[in-house]
Coordinates of C-alpha atoms in Angstrom, one line a residue:
M214 CA -25.4 -5.5 -18.3
P215 CA -25.7 -9.2 -16.7
T216 CA -26.3 -12.1 -19.0
A217 CA -28.3 -15.0 -18.4
H218 CA -25.6 -16.9 -17.2
T219 CA -24.4 -14.3 -14.6
P220 CA -27.1 -13.4 -12.7
A221 CA -27.8 -9.8 -11.1
I222 CA -25.8 -9.1 -7.9
E223 CA -25.6 -5.9 -5.9
T224 CA -22.5 -4.3 -6.3
R225 CA -21.2 -2.3 -4.0
I226 CA -19.2 0.9 -4.0
L227 CA -16.9 1.9 -0.9
P228 CA -13.8 4.3 -0.7
A229 CA -10.8 2.9 -0.3
D230 CA -10.9 4.1 3.4
A231 CA -9.4 1.3 6.3
A232 CA -12.9 0.1 6.5
G233 CA -13.7 -0.5 3.2
I234 CA -9.9 -2.4 2.8
T235 CA -11.2 -4.9 5.4
Q236 CA -14.6 -5.3 3.6
A237 CA -13.0 -6.3 0.5
A238 CA -10.3 -8.6 1.9
A239 CA -13.2 -10.2 3.7
T240 CA -14.5 -10.5 0.2
F241 CA -11.6 -12.2 -1.4
A242 CA -11.8 -14.7 1.2
H243 CA -15.5 -15.5 0.8
G244 CA -14.5 -16.0 -3.3
G245 CA -15.9 -12.6 -3.6
L246 CA -14.7 -10.6 -7.0
V247 CA -13.1 -7.0 -6.1
A248 CA -12.5 -4.1 -7.9
F249 CA -9.3 -1.8 -6.9
P250 CA -6.9 0.5 -8.1
T251 CA -3.4 -0.3 -9.1
E252 CA -0.5 2.2 -9.9
T253 CA -1.4 0.8 -13.9
V254 CA -5.5 0.7 -14.2
Y255 CA -8.3 -0.7 -12.0
G256 CA -7.5 -4.6 -11.3
L257 CA -10.7 -6.4 -11.0
G258 CA -9.6 -9.4 -8.2
A259 CA -10.0 -12.8 -6.7
D260 CA -8.8 -15.1 -4.6
A261 CA -5.6 -16.2 -6.4
A262 CA -6.1 -20.1 -4.8
N263 CA -9.7 -20.3 -5.2
A264 CA -10.9 -21.8 -8.6
A265 CA -14.3 -21.3 -7.9
A266 CA -13.9 -17.1 -7.7
I267 CA -11.7 -17.1 -10.5
A268 CA -14.2 -18.7 -12.5
R269 CA -16.7 -16.7 -11.0
L270 CA -13.9 -13.9 -12.5
Y271 CA -13.8 -15.5 -15.8
Q272 CA -17.4 -14.8 -15.8
A273 CA -17.8 -11.7 -15.0
K274 CA -15.4 -10.4 -17.8
G275 CA -16.8 -13.1 -20.1
R276 CA -12.9 -13.2 -20.8
P277 CA -11.4 -16.1 -22.7
A278 CA -10.3 -19.1 -20.3
F279 CA -7.1 -19.5 -22.1
N280 CA -6.1 -15.9 -21.2
P281 CA -4.1 -16.4 -18.1
L282 CA -3.8 -13.5 -14.9
I283 CA -2.1 -12.0 -13.8
V284 CA -0.5 -12.9 -9.9
H285 CA -0.5 -9.8 -7.4
V286 CA 1.2 -10.2 -4.2
A287 CA 3.4 -7.7 -1.4
D288 CA 6.4 -8.5 -1.9
I289 CA 9.1 -10.8 -3.3
A290 CA 8.8 -13.3 -0.3
A291 CA 5.7 -13.5 -1.1
A292 CA 6.2 -13.7 -5.1
R293 CA 8.9 -16.6 -4.1
R294 CA 6.6 -18.6 -3.3
I295 CA 4.9 -19.5 -6.1
G296 CA 7.3 -19.0 -8.9
R297 CA 11.1 -20.0 -9.3
F298 CA 13.6 -16.6 -9.8
N299 CA 16.6 -17.4 -12.2
A300 CA 19.2 -14.4 -12.2
T301 CA 17.0 -12.2 -14.8
A302 CA 14.1 -12.5 -12.4
E303 CA 15.8 -11.4 -9.3
R304 CA 17.4 -7.9 -11.0
L305 CA 14.5 -7.2 -12.3
A306 CA 12.5 -7.7 -9.4
T307 CA 15.1 -5.7 -7.4
A308 CA 15.1 -2.8 -9.9
F309 CA 11.4 -2.7 -9.8
W310 CA 9.0 -3.6 -7.5
P311 CA 7.2 -2.5 -6.8
G312 CA 6.1 -1.1 -9.3
P313 CA 3.9 -2.1 -12.9
L314 CA 6.1 -4.8 -14.0
T315 CA 4.8 -8.5 -14.3
L316 CA 7.5 -11.2 -14.3
V317 CA 6.3 -14.9 -16.0
L318 CA 8.3 -17.5 -14.2
P319 CA 8.4 -21.1 -13.5
Q320 CA 6.1 -22.6 -10.8
S321 CA 6.7 -23.4 -8.0
D322 CA 6.8 -27.1 -6.6
G323 CA 4.4 -25.4 -3.8
C324 CA 2.6 -23.2 -6.0
A325 CA -0.9 -22.4 -4.8
V326 CA -2.4 -20.6 -7.8
A327 CA -5.4 -22.5 -9.2
D328 CA -4.5 -23.5 -12.5
L329 CA -7.5 -22.0 -14.0
A330 CA -5.6 -18.8 -13.2
T331 CA -2.8 -19.8 -15.4
A332 CA -4.5 -21.5 -18.2
G333 CA -3.2 -24.3 -18.0
L334 CA 0.9 -23.4 -18.2
D335 CA 3.4 -24.3 -16.1
T336 CA 4.1 -20.4 -15.4
V337 CA 2.2 -17.7 -13.3
A338 CA 2.5 -14.6 -14.6
I339 CA 3.3 -12.4 -10.6
R340 CA 3.3 -8.7 -9.9
V341 CA 4.3 -6.7 -7.0
P342 CA 2.0 -3.2 -7.3
A343 CA 2.6 0.0 -6.2
H344 CA -0.2 1.4 -4.9
P345 CA -0.5 2.1 -1.9
I346 CA -4.2 1.1 -1.7
A347 CA -3.3 -2.5 -3.7
Q348 CA -0.5 -3.1 -1.0
A349 CA -3.1 -2.3 1.8
L350 CA -5.5 -4.8 0.4
L351 CA -2.9 -7.4 -0.3
A352 CA -1.7 -7.2 3.7
A353 CA -5.1 -7.3 4.6
F354 CA -6.1 -10.0 2.5
G355 CA -3.4 -11.9 3.3
G356 CA -2.7 -13.9 0.2
A357 CA -2.4 -13.7 -3.2
V358 CA -4.7 -12.1 -5.8
V359 CA -5.1 -12.7 -9.1
A360 CA -6.5 -9.5 -11.0
P361 CA -7.1 -9.1 -14.8
S362 CA -8.6 -5.2 -15.5
A363 CA -11.8 -4.5 -14.1
N364 CA -14.0 -4.5 -17.2
I365 CA -15.4 -6.7 -19.6
S366 CA -13.0 -8.4 -21.8
G367 CA -12.2 -6.8 -25.0
H368 CA -13.7 -3.4 -23.9
V369 CA -11.6 -0.2 -23.1
S370 CA -9.5 -1.0 -19.2
P371 CA -10.8 1.5 -16.5
T372 CA -8.7 4.1 -15.0
T373 CA -11.3 5.1 -12.8
A374 CA -13.9 3.1 -10.6
A375 CA -16.5 4.8 -12.6
H376 CA -15.6 2.8 -15.5
V377 CA -16.0 -0.1 -13.8
A378 CA -19.1 0.8 -12.4
A379 CA -19.9 1.3 -16.1
D380 CA -18.8 -2.3 -17.4
L381 CA -19.8 -4.5 -14.1
T382 CA -22.3 -3.1 -11.8
G383 CA -24.7 -6.2 -11.2
R384 CA -21.5 -8.7 -12.5
I385 CA -19.5 -7.8 -9.0
D386 CA -19.6 -7.8 -5.5
L387 CA -17.6 -4.8 -4.5
I388 CA -16.1 -1.8 -6.3
L389 CA -12.9 -0.1 -3.9
D390 CA -12.9 3.5 -5.4
G391 CA -9.5 5.2 -4.4
G392 CA -9.6 7.6 -7.5
P393 CA -8.0 7.7 -10.8
V394 CA -4.6 5.6 -11.3
A395 CA -1.6 7.1 -12.3
V396 CA 0.2 5.3 -15.2
G397 CA -3.1 4.4 -17.6
V398 CA -1.5 1.3 -19.2
E399 CA -1.1 -2.9 -17.8
S400 CA 2.2 -3.6 -16.7
T401 CA 5.6 -4.3 -18.8
I402 CA 5.2 -7.8 -18.4
V403 CA 8.9 -10.1 -19.6
G404 CA 9.3 -13.7 -19.6
C405 CA 12.2 -14.8 -17.7
F406 CA 13.2 -17.4 -19.8
D407 CA 16.9 -18.1 -21.3
A408 CA 16.2 -15.4 -23.1
P409 CA 14.5 -12.7 -21.1
T410 CA 11.2 -11.7 -24.0
L411 CA 9.1 -9.1 -23.9
L412 CA 6.1 -10.5 -23.9
R413 CA 4.1 -7.2 -23.3
P414 CA 5.1 -3.4 -23.5
G415 CA 3.3 -1.1 -20.5
G416 CA 4.1 1.1 -17.9
V417 CA 8.1 0.3 -17.4
P418 CA 9.8 1.3 -20.7
S419 CA 11.3 -1.3 -22.5
E420 CA 14.6 0.4 -22.8
T421 CA 14.9 1.6 -19.2
I422 CA 14.8 -2.6 -18.5
E423 CA 17.1 -3.2 -21.1
A424 CA 19.5 -0.6 -19.1
V425 CA 19.4 -2.9 -15.8
L426 CA 20.2 -6.4 -17.9
G427 CA 22.6 -5.1 -20.2
R428 CA 21.0 -6.9 -23.0
A429 CA 18.2 -6.3 -25.4
L430 CA 14.8 -8.1 -24.8
A431 CA 14.1 -10.9 -26.9
R432 CA 10.3 -10.3 -28.7
P433 CA 8.4 -13.2 -29.7
A434 CA 7.2 -14.7 -32.8
A435 CA 4.5 -13.0 -34.6
D436 CA 2.3 -15.9 -34.7
T437 CA 1.7 -16.2 -30.9
E438 CA 0.0 -13.2 -30.4
T439 CA -2.9 -14.6 -32.2
S440 CA -1.9 -18.1 -31.2
E441 CA -5.4 -19.7 -29.0
Q442 CA -2.6 -19.9 -26.0
P443 CA -1.3 -16.6 -25.4
L444 CA 2.1 -17.0 -23.5
A445 CA 1.0 -14.0 -21.6
P446 CA -1.8 -12.3 -20.3
G447 CA -3.1 -8.9 -23.2
M448 CA -1.3 -11.0 -26.1
L449 CA -4.5 -11.3 -28.3
A450 CA -4.7 -9.2 -31.1
S451 CA -7.8 -7.9 -30.7
H452 CA -8.1 -6.4 -27.1
Y453 CA -9.3 -3.1 -25.6
A454 CA -11.1 -2.9 -28.0
P455 CA -14.0 0.2 -27.8
H456 CA -17.4 -0.6 -30.4
A457 CA -16.2 1.9 -33.0
H458 CA -13.7 0.8 -35.5
V459 CA -10.3 2.2 -34.9
R460 CA -8.3 3.8 -37.8
L461 CA -4.6 4.6 -36.8
D462 CA -1.9 6.5 -38.2
A463 CA -4.8 9.2 -39.3
S464 CA -3.7 12.1 -41.8
D465 CA -7.3 13.6 -41.9
V466 CA -10.5 13.2 -40.5
A467 CA -13.0 11.6 -42.2
P468 CA -17.0 12.8 -42.2
G469 CA -18.1 11.6 -39.0
E470 CA -15.0 10.6 -37.5
A471 CA -14.2 11.5 -33.3
L472 CA -10.2 12.2 -33.8
L473 CA -7.9 11.2 -30.6
A474 CA -5.2 13.5 -31.0
F475 CA -1.5 14.0 -30.1
G476 CA -0.1 17.2 -30.2
P477 CA -0.3 19.9 -32.7
V478 CA -4.5 19.5 -34.3
T479 CA -3.2 20.1 -38.3
L480 CA -5.2 17.3 -39.8
P481 CA -7.6 18.0 -42.2
G482 CA -11.1 18.0 -41.5
A483 CA -10.2 18.2 -37.9
S484 CA -12.5 21.0 -37.4
E485 CA -15.0 19.1 -38.3
A486 CA -14.4 15.6 -36.1
A487 CA -17.7 14.3 -34.7
A488 CA -15.9 14.6 -31.2
I489 CA -11.9 15.5 -30.3
L490 CA -10.1 14.6 -27.6
N491 CA -5.9 14.9 -26.8
L492 CA -3.9 13.0 -25.4
S493 CA -1.4 14.9 -24.7
P494 CA -1.3 18.6 -26.2
A495 CA 2.2 18.6 -25.5
G496 CA 3.5 15.5 -27.4
D497 CA 3.7 13.9 -23.8
P498 CA 3.6 9.8 -24.3
A499 CA 3.8 9.4 -20.3
E500 CA 0.5 12.2 -20.4
A501 CA -1.1 10.4 -23.0
A502 CA -0.9 6.9 -21.2
T503 CA -2.9 8.2 -18.1
H504 CA -5.5 9.5 -20.4
L505 CA -5.7 6.7 -23.1
F506 CA -8.4 4.5 -21.7
G507 CA -10.6 7.0 -20.6
Y508 CA -10.3 9.5 -23.5
L509 CA -11.2 6.1 -25.8
R510 CA -14.6 5.3 -24.1
S511 CA -15.4 8.9 -23.7
L512 CA -14.9 8.9 -27.8
D513 CA -17.2 5.5 -28.5
A514 CA -19.6 6.7 -26.2
K515 CA -20.5 9.6 -28.2
G516 CA -21.4 7.4 -30.5
A517 CA -19.5 8.1 -33.6
R518 CA -19.0 5.7 -36.2
S519 CA -15.0 5.5 -36.2
I520 CA -12.0 7.3 -34.2
A521 CA -8.8 9.0 -35.8
V522 CA -6.1 8.0 -34.2
M523 CA -2.9 10.3 -35.0
P524 CA 0.0 9.0 -34.9
I525 CA 2.4 8.8 -31.7
P526 CA 5.8 8.0 -31.5
N527 CA 6.8 4.7 -30.9
D528 CA 9.4 5.6 -27.6
G529 CA 9.4 5.1 -24.3
L530 CA 5.9 4.9 -22.9
G531 CA 4.5 5.0 -26.5
E532 CA 5.2 1.5 -27.3
A533 CA 3.1 0.5 -25.4
I534 CA 0.6 3.1 -26.2
N535 CA 0.9 2.1 -29.1
D536 CA 0.6 -1.3 -28.7
R537 CA -2.9 -1.0 -27.2
L538 CA -4.2 1.1 -29.7
R539 CA -3.1 -1.6 -32.3
R540 CA -4.9 -4.4 -30.1
A541 CA -8.1 -2.2 -30.3
A542 CA -8.0 -1.7 -34.1
A543 CA -7.6 -5.1 -34.6
P544 CA -10.0 -7.2 -36.4
R545 CA -13.0 -8.3 -34.6

């Protein structure tokens, strides 16, 4: 529910057809907030050049102002207007855009992104989404859009319009309902520094990126994940968190716990679990990624005091899944 500092407004939910996209673009132009689907999760969008709109976005999400936002643009040409590309950035953009990869670049001299969106950094995080609705919306608006996940900050990220409505009704202007999203975890973030650096695992596996670059990605020092000034979105230690305690790498299920399973369920105590949802009975990380946030929400809604999570291999998309789960389990 909105707080005393975020008075309730009417939140419309429209189908993501031509009329809905036109309304959404007009909402951006007037400083409004629109939730829309990307191939990763639903994003909460605002005009990237409108500081007042971005302030509303932070307020609607309850998002820490030191956590920078990803700027979504329609194509590489638009990206070049706000970020300075080096050879690494050019190679990755050519290989993976449109798609679930965000590049952190130095801001261009003419960068029109509001300072509030970059949280005071001299870099900007940029992505070209592949989802056809996101593409159509960016084309209709004609500008760059900041779009963190469309949820209350720290809550589980939304993969359907209903998830968005549950968190943000009364806080934002419009939700474009484009059905469930395909990837289910946010974009991979790579810093295009002297040494290309993996800042957040996500929808493009790090191994795939390293194959394109022909070199290993650097990893940030561990203490950057708990610093007061993250290098990139999604680097806060406690993030993507349900209300229930999350217990990782569970080898059993305690009384009263819910179980987030992966693969065959043979854990002691599973038959007495408060609830069980299986990310992928076949043990497929890609399938698990599409279910991750929705299943965490569903188990949390059942009121269990704790959610036990079975081990998930760290290969491919498993790296991103485990990253999200570690943040969900971090002390709060």
